[in-house]
Amino acid sequence: MKAVALTHYLPIKNPSALLDVDLPRPTPDGHDLLVSVKAISVNPVDTKIRAPKDIIEKTPRVLGWDASGIVDAVGPDASLFKPGDAVYYAGDITRSGSNAEFQLIDERIVGAKPKSLGFAEAAALPLTTLTAYEALFDRLRIDRDGADKGQSILIIGAGGGVGSIGIQLAKAAGLVVIATASRPETESWVRELGADHVVNHRKPMVEQVRALGFQHMDHIAIFNDMRHWETAVELIRPQGGIVSIDDTDLPMPMDGMKMKAASLHWEFMFARAMHQTPDMIEQHNLLNYVADEIDAGHIRTTLDTVFSPINAENIRAAHALIETGKAKGKIVVEGW
């Protein structure tokens, strides 16, 4: 099968950073599905893993943790899908990724593709949708069905892939959403997705939020990096909650959190699959729920840019765009 892989960890401008390769077609076992991949999406996790380092892979490593496609075959223990089913999923960071013609994936972290979307539109959704959903509803314990209607949330980094879904999920749950954006095009984007207010994260945010009439936020989601940690601590209400998806490579003083009895939550979408948690199938259920919401017109895809076909040149271009830090919505590569 065709695949795009790496053997050396190189800057993305190096033509050898990602290579077109031929690999053996795998065979499903256990709960695995063998999926014929039709479209893939590129995320910051891909660029972080591919970042230059002094490691040489003995066999080509396939990245990619967002895909849509058609089930080609199923393992003996699989019962949720059958050959011919259209699916979408993010995957398992401990296994070979989706930048290949065929991929093995545990059916318990796979959802039925939204019927109203094409493969490119569907591939834009899984990783960011799982991350945003788990961040808001599993970590911050916001009620998905509206019991917390009227509460406020500040979404920092709202214009990216996770934030673009987070805005929609928060609005669907009845929250008042303050989104951050620093460029005219991303401000327009987050307003289009439903943000009630927009503040610029490149300027002091405490003053901007309070000028809107909010002394504190009930919830804060940090969907870019931890440069805004002290701002988040200042703005979170006593006994409120902050969720983050970023690395812990910057100082995070906790005194302010302690004095407010506020909580900090980490969201890592791969945790369930990586640790084979007993509730692993919740990602299957979650993706099916979101597919139904999309087909009902309540949530829209966040696809922005499509490259075609799936090859090393186009995936390198997608990585380069992600690394600019200026991507709006999701970047998809479609078709072989």
GROMACS .gro file of C-alpha atoms in nm:
model
  336
    1MET     CA    1   0.000   0.000   0.000
    2LYS     CA    2   0.101   0.362  -0.050
    3ALA     CA    3   0.192   0.561   0.261
    4VAL     CA    4   0.365   0.881   0.370
    5ALA     CA    5   0.622   0.824   0.643
    6LEU     CA    6   0.947   0.938   0.799
    7THR     CA    7   1.275   0.776   0.890
    8HIS     CA    8   1.456   1.091   1.012
    9TYR     CA    9   1.314   1.381   1.215
   10LEU     CA   10   1.388   1.688   1.004
   11PRO     CA   11   1.273   2.048   0.947
   12ILE     CA   12   0.966   2.051   0.724
   13LYS     CA   13   1.146   2.242   0.448
   14ASN     CA   14   1.372   1.940   0.400
   15PRO     CA   15   1.224   1.721   0.121
   16SER     CA   16   1.318   1.413   0.324
   17ALA     CA   17   1.110   1.521   0.625
   18LEU     CA   18   0.821   1.311   0.491
   19LEU     CA   19   0.857   1.051   0.216
   20ASP     CA   20   0.634   0.853  -0.017
   21VAL     CA   21   0.681   0.484   0.066
   22ASP     CA   22   0.526   0.143  -0.004
   23LEU     CA   23   0.437  -0.068   0.300
   24PRO     CA   24   0.273  -0.408   0.352
   25ARG     CA   25  -0.106  -0.397   0.378
   26PRO     CA   26  -0.204  -0.497   0.735
   27THR     CA   27  -0.458  -0.757   0.844
   28PRO     CA   28  -0.715  -0.688   1.118
   29ASP     CA   29  -0.728  -0.890   1.440
   30GLY     CA   30  -0.924  -0.857   1.765
   31HIS     CA   31  -1.143  -0.544   1.771
   32ASP     CA   32  -0.955  -0.386   1.480
   33LEU     CA   33  -1.104  -0.254   1.160
   34LEU     CA   34  -0.900  -0.231   0.841
   35VAL     CA   35  -1.003   0.104   0.694
   36SER     CA   36  -0.947   0.217   0.337
   37VAL     CA   37  -0.843   0.578   0.407
   38LYS     CA   38  -1.006   0.841   0.185
   39ALA     CA   39  -0.899   1.165   0.356
   40ILE     CA   40  -0.673   1.267   0.644
   41SER     CA   41  -0.630   1.584   0.849
   42VAL     CA   42  -0.308   1.732   0.983
   43ASN     CA   43  -0.289   1.859   1.342
   44PRO     CA   44  -0.029   2.027   1.564
   45VAL     CA   45   0.041   1.686   1.721
   46ASP     CA   46   0.179   1.572   1.383
   47THR     CA   47   0.426   1.861   1.370
   48LYS     CA   48   0.529   1.814   1.733
   49ILE     CA   49   0.607   1.446   1.678
   50ARG     CA   50   0.788   1.517   1.352
   51ALA     CA   51   0.998   1.799   1.507
   52PRO     CA   52   1.376   1.762   1.453
   53LYS     CA   53   1.551   1.522   1.691
   54ASP     CA   54   1.846   1.284   1.679
   55ILE     CA   55   1.647   0.966   1.620
   56ILE     CA   56   1.650   0.739   1.316
   57GLU     CA   57   1.359   0.500   1.267
   58LYS     CA   58   1.459   0.148   1.159
   59THR     CA   59   1.134   0.114   0.966
   60PRO     CA   60   0.932   0.402   0.818
   61ARG     CA   61   0.701   0.564   1.074
   62VAL     CA   62   0.355   0.668   0.957
   63LEU     CA   63   0.206   0.972   1.129
   64GLY     CA   64  -0.151   1.104   1.110
   65TRP     CA   65  -0.431   1.102   1.367
   66ASP     CA   66  -0.745   1.209   1.183
   67ALA     CA   67  -0.910   1.018   0.903
   68SER     CA   68  -1.226   0.919   0.724
   69GLY     CA   69  -1.270   0.619   0.502
   70ILE     CA   70  -1.452   0.293   0.434
   71VAL     CA   71  -1.421  -0.028   0.635
   72ASP     CA   72  -1.245  -0.286   0.417
   73ALA     CA   73  -1.228  -0.577   0.666
   74VAL     CA   74  -1.291  -0.645   1.035
   75GLY     CA   75  -1.120  -0.847   1.307
   76PRO     CA   76  -1.287  -1.153   1.465
   77ASP     CA   77  -1.397  -0.962   1.776
   78ALA     CA   78  -1.533  -0.655   1.593
   79SER     CA   79  -1.910  -0.607   1.613
   80LEU     CA   80  -1.978  -0.235   1.569
   81PHE     CA   81  -1.902  -0.207   1.197
   82LYS     CA   82  -1.899  -0.418   0.881
   83PRO     CA   83  -1.714  -0.391   0.547
   84GLY     CA   84  -1.851  -0.105   0.340
   85ASP     CA   85  -1.937   0.121   0.636
   86ALA     CA   86  -1.817   0.481   0.611
   87VAL     CA   87  -1.633   0.587   0.927
   88TYR     CA   88  -1.429   0.866   1.083
   89TYR     CA   89  -1.183   0.861   1.372
   90ALA     CA   90  -0.873   1.016   1.528
   91GLY     CA   91  -0.684   0.703   1.628
   92ASP     CA   92  -0.423   0.586   1.874
   93ILE     CA   93  -0.091   0.770   1.905
   94THR     CA   94   0.087   0.447   2.004
   95ARG     CA   95   0.003   0.283   1.667
   96SER     CA   96   0.077   0.347   1.301
   97GLY     CA   97  -0.109   0.654   1.179
   98SER     CA   98  -0.360   0.740   0.910
   99ASN     CA   99  -0.126   0.871   0.638
  100ALA     CA  100  -0.157   0.540   0.452
  101GLU     CA  101  -0.397   0.378   0.206
  102PHE     CA  102  -0.506   0.128   0.473
  103GLN     CA  103  -0.500   0.158   0.852
  104LEU     CA  104  -0.579  -0.068   1.147
  105ILE     CA  105  -0.793   0.102   1.411
  106ASP     CA  106  -0.979  -0.028   1.718
  107GLU     CA  107  -1.352  -0.004   1.646
  108ARG     CA  108  -1.418   0.131   1.998
  109ILE     CA  109  -1.264   0.467   1.903
  110VAL     CA  110  -1.433   0.488   1.561
  111GLY     CA  111  -1.760   0.661   1.472
  112ALA     CA  112  -1.999   0.636   1.178
  113LYS     CA  113  -1.915   0.918   0.936
  114PRO     CA  114  -2.175   1.198   0.926
  115LYS     CA  115  -2.404   1.116   0.634
  116SER     CA  116  -2.426   1.480   0.525
  117LEU     CA  117  -2.049   1.526   0.489
  118GLY     CA  118  -1.797   1.420   0.229
  119PHE     CA  119  -1.479   1.243   0.332
  120ALA     CA  120  -1.269   1.562   0.342
  121GLU     CA  121  -1.521   1.744   0.562
  122ALA     CA  122  -1.548   1.444   0.795
  123ALA     CA  123  -1.171   1.397   0.825
  124ALA     CA  124  -1.143   1.751   0.961
  125LEU     CA  125  -1.343   1.663   1.270
  126PRO     CA  126  -1.241   1.365   1.489
  127LEU     CA  127  -0.932   1.473   1.687
  128THR     CA  128  -1.050   1.828   1.752
  129THR     CA  129  -1.406   1.717   1.823
  130LEU     CA  130  -1.297   1.451   2.073
  131THR     CA  131  -1.060   1.698   2.239
  132ALA     CA  132  -1.313   1.981   2.266
  133TYR     CA  133  -1.596   1.752   2.378
  134GLU     CA  134  -1.390   1.579   2.646
  135ALA     CA  135  -1.244   1.913   2.762
  136LEU     CA  136  -1.585   2.075   2.813
  137PHE     CA  137  -1.809   1.788   2.914
  138ASP     CA  138  -1.579   1.526   3.071
  139ARG     CA  139  -1.315   1.748   3.232
  140LEU     CA  140  -1.500   2.072   3.319
  141ARG     CA  141  -1.823   1.877   3.377
  142ILE     CA  142  -2.035   2.128   3.185
  143ASP     CA  143  -2.377   1.977   3.118
  144ARG     CA  144  -2.405   1.893   2.750
  145ASP     CA  145  -2.782   1.924   2.748
  146GLY     CA  146  -2.816   2.277   2.883
  147ALA     CA  147  -2.844   2.251   3.263
  148ASP     CA  148  -2.561   2.509   3.288
  149LYS     CA  149  -2.723   2.750   3.043
  150GLY     CA  150  -2.607   3.110   3.094
  151GLN     CA  151  -2.271   3.024   3.246
  152SER     CA  152  -1.967   3.186   3.085
  153ILE     CA  153  -1.660   3.035   2.921
  154LEU     CA  154  -1.344   3.198   2.789
  155ILE     CA  155  -1.191   2.998   2.503
  156ILE     CA  156  -0.827   3.096   2.452
  157GLY     CA  157  -0.707   3.002   2.105
  158ALA     CA  158  -1.060   2.985   1.971
  159GLY     CA  159  -0.973   3.015   1.603
  160GLY     CA  160  -0.782   2.686   1.575
  161GLY     CA  161  -0.920   2.341   1.516
  162VAL     CA  162  -1.012   2.256   1.877
  163GLY     CA  163  -1.144   2.604   1.953
  164SER     CA  164  -1.358   2.605   1.638
  165ILE     CA  165  -1.544   2.298   1.761
  166GLY     CA  166  -1.534   2.414   2.125
  167ILE     CA  167  -1.725   2.732   2.042
  168GLN     CA  168  -2.003   2.533   1.877
  169LEU     CA  169  -2.029   2.275   2.155
  170ALA     CA  170  -2.031   2.547   2.424
  171LYS     CA  171  -2.305   2.741   2.244
  172ALA     CA  172  -2.509   2.425   2.196
  173ALA     CA  173  -2.487   2.371   2.574
  174GLY     CA  174  -2.621   2.722   2.634
  175LEU     CA  175  -2.302   2.895   2.749
  176VAL     CA  176  -2.201   3.255   2.690
  177VAL     CA  177  -1.879   3.227   2.486
  178ILE     CA  178  -1.593   3.475   2.490
  179ALA     CA  179  -1.345   3.372   2.222
  180THR     CA  180  -0.993   3.499   2.165
  181ALA     CA  181  -0.862   3.592   1.821
  182SER     CA  182  -0.582   3.824   1.711
  183ARG     CA  183  -0.638   3.870   1.339
  184PRO     CA  184  -0.940   4.009   1.147
  185GLU     CA  185  -0.994   3.680   0.962
  186THR     CA  186  -0.992   3.470   1.281
  187GLU     CA  187  -1.218   3.721   1.460
  188SER     CA  188  -1.465   3.688   1.174
  189TRP     CA  189  -1.431   3.308   1.186
  190VAL     CA  190  -1.505   3.272   1.559
  191ARG     CA  191  -1.803   3.508   1.536
  192GLU     CA  192  -1.936   3.304   1.244
  193LEU     CA  193  -1.911   2.992   1.462
  194GLY     CA  194  -2.121   3.156   1.735
  195ALA     CA  195  -1.890   3.340   1.976
  196ASP     CA  196  -2.082   3.605   2.172
  197HIS     CA  197  -1.776   3.824   2.231
  198VAL     CA  198  -1.419   3.834   2.098
  199VAL     CA  199  -1.105   3.958   2.274
  200ASN     CA  200  -0.751   3.985   2.139
  201HIS     CA  201  -0.508   3.745   2.310
  202ARG     CA  202  -0.214   3.955   2.192
  203LYS     CA  203  -0.332   4.239   2.414
  204PRO     CA  204  -0.407   4.237   2.791
  205MET     CA  205  -0.712   4.015   2.821
  206VAL     CA  206  -0.817   4.082   3.180
  207GLU     CA  207  -0.907   4.441   3.097
  208GLN     CA  208  -1.086   4.339   2.776
  209VAL     CA  209  -1.298   4.073   2.947
  210ARG     CA  210  -1.390   4.301   3.235
  211ALA     CA  211  -1.482   4.579   2.993
  212LEU     CA  212  -1.744   4.338   2.861
  213GLY     CA  213  -1.898   4.320   3.208
  214PHE     CA  214  -1.749   3.993   3.329
  215GLN     CA  215  -1.549   4.010   3.650
  216HIS     CA  216  -1.479   3.638   3.638
  217MET     CA  217  -1.537   3.343   3.405
  218ASP     CA  218  -1.720   3.028   3.516
  219HIS     CA  219  -1.498   2.817   3.290
  220ILE     CA  220  -1.179   2.871   3.091
  221ALA     CA  221  -1.042   2.650   2.812
  222ILE     CA  222  -0.680   2.704   2.706
  223PHE     CA  223  -0.658   2.567   2.352
  224ASN     CA  224  -0.329   2.724   2.239
  225ASP     CA  225  -0.039   2.747   2.488
  226MET     CA  226   0.035   2.836   2.849
  227ARG     CA  227   0.154   3.194   2.788
  228HIS     CA  228  -0.186   3.305   2.915
  229TRP     CA  229  -0.181   3.102   3.236
  230GLU     CA  230  -0.168   3.397   3.478
  231THR     CA  231  -0.448   3.570   3.286
  232ALA     CA  232  -0.659   3.256   3.318
  233VAL     CA  233  -0.593   3.232   3.692
  234GLU     CA  234  -0.691   3.597   3.739
  235LEU     CA  235  -1.014   3.557   3.542
  236ILE     CA  236  -1.140   3.221   3.670
  237ARG     CA  237  -1.410   3.252   3.934
  238PRO     CA  238  -1.364   3.105   4.283
  239GLN     CA  239  -1.431   2.730   4.255
  240GLY     CA  240  -1.428   2.754   3.877
  241GLY     CA  241  -1.236   2.526   3.643
  242ILE     CA  242  -0.961   2.566   3.385
  243VAL     CA  243  -0.889   2.299   3.123
  244SER     CA  244  -0.576   2.288   2.908
  245ILE     CA  245  -0.455   2.071   2.623
  246ASP     CA  246  -0.103   2.212   2.600
  247ASP     CA  247   0.240   2.107   2.722
  248THR     CA  248   0.371   2.209   3.064
  249ASP     CA  249   0.684   2.378   2.933
  250LEU     CA  250   0.609   2.720   3.083
  251PRO     CA  251   0.577   2.818   3.453
  252MET     CA  252   0.231   2.763   3.601
  253PRO     CA  253   0.219   2.927   3.947
  254MET     CA  254  -0.057   2.768   4.155
  255ASP     CA  255  -0.097   3.014   4.444
  256GLY     CA  256  -0.388   3.195   4.278
  257MET     CA  257  -0.563   2.868   4.203
  258LYS     CA  258  -0.529   2.755   4.564
  259MET     CA  259  -0.671   3.080   4.702
  260LYS     CA  260  -0.975   3.044   4.478
  261ALA     CA  261  -1.012   2.668   4.532
  262ALA     CA  262  -1.018   2.653   4.153
  263SER     CA  263  -0.949   2.334   3.961
  264LEU     CA  264  -0.711   2.254   3.676
  265HIS     CA  265  -0.793   1.976   3.431
  266TRP     CA  266  -0.582   1.820   3.158
  267GLU     CA  267  -0.737   1.695   2.837
  268PHE     CA  268  -0.544   1.441   2.631
  269MET     CA  269  -0.762   1.286   2.366
  270PHE     CA  270  -0.533   0.983   2.322
  271ALA     CA  271  -0.550   0.879   2.689
  272ARG     CA  272  -0.839   0.635   2.652
  273ALA     CA  273  -0.683   0.440   2.365
  274MET     CA  274  -0.327   0.466   2.498
  275HIS     CA  275  -0.424   0.317   2.835
  276GLN     CA  276  -0.709   0.093   2.712
  277THR     CA  277  -0.939   0.248   2.971
  278PRO     CA  278  -1.260   0.062   3.059
  279ASP     CA  279  -1.465   0.346   2.907
  280MET     CA  280  -1.271   0.348   2.580
  281ILE     CA  281  -1.593   0.293   2.384
  282GLU     CA  282  -1.710   0.639   2.491
  283GLN     CA  283  -1.514   0.781   2.199
  284HIS     CA  284  -1.722   0.565   1.964
  285ASN     CA  285  -2.039   0.695   2.131
  286LEU     CA  286  -1.913   1.054   2.126
  287LEU     CA  287  -1.828   1.049   1.756
  288ASN     CA  288  -2.169   0.900   1.675
  289TYR     CA  289  -2.339   1.173   1.882
  290VAL     CA  290  -2.149   1.447   1.700
  291ALA     CA  291  -2.227   1.288   1.362
  292ASP     CA  292  -2.597   1.305   1.448
  293GLU     CA  293  -2.560   1.670   1.558
  294ILE     CA  294  -2.386   1.753   1.229
  295ASP     CA  295  -2.653   1.576   1.023
  296ALA     CA  296  -2.917   1.771   1.218
  297GLY     CA  297  -2.743   2.098   1.130
  298HIS     CA  298  -2.643   2.185   1.486
  299ILE     CA  299  -2.264   2.162   1.434
  300ARG     CA  300  -2.065   2.239   1.120
  301THR     CA  301  -1.735   2.105   0.997
  302THR     CA  302  -1.433   2.328   1.054
  303LEU     CA  303  -1.260   2.237   0.728
  304ASP     CA  304  -1.072   2.533   0.579
  305THR     CA  305  -0.800   2.407   0.340
  306VAL     CA  306  -0.784   2.094   0.122
  307PHE     CA  307  -0.476   1.955  -0.053
  308SER     CA  308  -0.498   1.666  -0.300
  309PRO     CA  309  -0.380   1.395  -0.347
  310ILE     CA  310  -0.243   1.234  -0.031
  311ASN     CA  311   0.133   1.233  -0.086
  312ALA     CA  312   0.448   1.350   0.088
  313GLU     CA  313   0.460   1.684  -0.093
  314ASN     CA  314   0.108   1.782   0.012
  315ILE     CA  315   0.143   1.658   0.369
  316ARG     CA  316   0.467   1.855   0.399
  317ALA     CA  317   0.275   2.162   0.278
  318ALA     CA  318   0.008   2.100   0.542
  319HIS     CA  319   0.274   2.066   0.815
  320ALA     CA  320   0.436   2.390   0.701
  321LEU     CA  321   0.102   2.573   0.719
  322ILE     CA  322   0.038   2.440   1.070
  323GLU     CA  323   0.384   2.554   1.180
  324THR     CA  324   0.311   2.915   1.078
  325GLY     CA  325   0.065   2.930   1.368
  326LYS     CA  326  -0.182   3.107   1.140
  327ALA     CA  327  -0.400   2.817   1.032
  328LYS     CA  328  -0.774   2.887   1.057
  329GLY     CA  329  -0.991   2.580   1.100
  330LYS     CA  330  -0.864   2.246   0.973
  331ILE     CA  331  -0.628   2.135   0.695
  332VAL     CA  332  -0.719   1.816   0.507
  333VAL     CA  333  -0.542   1.608   0.244
  334GLU     CA  334  -0.775   1.394   0.031
  335GLY     CA  335  -0.752   1.110  -0.220
  336TRP     CA  336  -0.473   0.885  -0.340
   0.00000   0.00000   0.00000
